[in-house]
XYZ file of C-alpha atoms in Angstrom:
70
model
C 149.401 -3.676 159.539
C 152.850 -4.460 160.661
C 151.492 -3.847 164.138
C 149.047 -6.311 163.878
C 151.156 -9.190 162.119
C 153.319 -8.978 165.111
C 150.823 -8.695 167.427
C 148.928 -11.532 165.653
C 151.974 -13.294 164.815
C 154.752 -12.360 167.423
C 157.708 -14.910 166.045
C 156.866 -13.725 162.573
C 160.057 -13.043 159.586
C 159.993 -9.332 159.214
C 162.683 -9.786 156.864
C 160.681 -11.923 154.388
C 157.076 -10.986 154.198
C 156.414 -7.845 152.921
C 152.758 -5.988 153.422
C 151.971 -7.295 149.723
C 152.108 -10.692 151.509
C 149.838 -9.013 154.746
C 147.540 -7.923 152.716
C 147.301 -11.542 150.876
C 146.724 -12.950 154.731
C 143.835 -10.294 156.003
C 141.611 -11.173 152.219
C 142.481 -15.039 152.310
C 140.626 -14.678 155.697
C 137.918 -12.175 154.717
C 137.135 -14.446 152.038
C 137.079 -17.481 154.737
C 135.133 -15.981 157.580
C 132.267 -14.332 154.424
C 132.190 -17.705 153.196
C 133.170 -20.694 155.558
C 131.989 -19.025 159.148
C 131.208 -22.320 160.294
C 134.770 -22.987 160.351
C 136.043 -20.832 162.902
C 132.522 -21.666 164.746
C 133.716 -23.000 168.535
C 132.159 -26.502 168.163
C 128.946 -27.189 171.463
C 129.918 -28.706 173.956
C 130.094 -32.538 173.787
C 130.555 -32.314 170.312
C 133.557 -34.111 168.586
C 136.805 -32.430 166.219
C 137.858 -33.879 163.166
C 141.533 -33.267 163.514
C 142.016 -33.919 159.522
C 139.460 -32.230 156.700
C 137.049 -34.593 155.310
C 138.272 -35.732 151.637
C 137.198 -33.543 148.444
C 134.872 -35.614 146.661
C 135.505 -36.854 143.585
C 135.063 -35.050 140.001
C 132.627 -36.524 137.148
C 132.996 -33.182 135.395
C 135.939 -34.153 131.982
C 138.834 -32.395 131.076
C 138.269 -30.457 127.931
C 139.132 -32.534 124.368
C 138.293 -34.915 126.773
C 135.247 -37.245 126.024
C 133.334 -39.107 127.944
C 132.923 -42.673 127.967
C 129.024 -44.575 127.730
């Protein structure tokens, strides 16, 4: 796995990145690929790309112990 990291991130700090960190990176990448494949697709020609991610929608749920007015 260290060889893979060296290939993908040649300048990573080998003293501070542990094998458990590498496993987490691979797991997170796998989750993103499976659940957000459109994130990794290149935009079509002529399509503008956004540089900032979209703002999350405001939540309408209430926290436990909090009553909804109305």
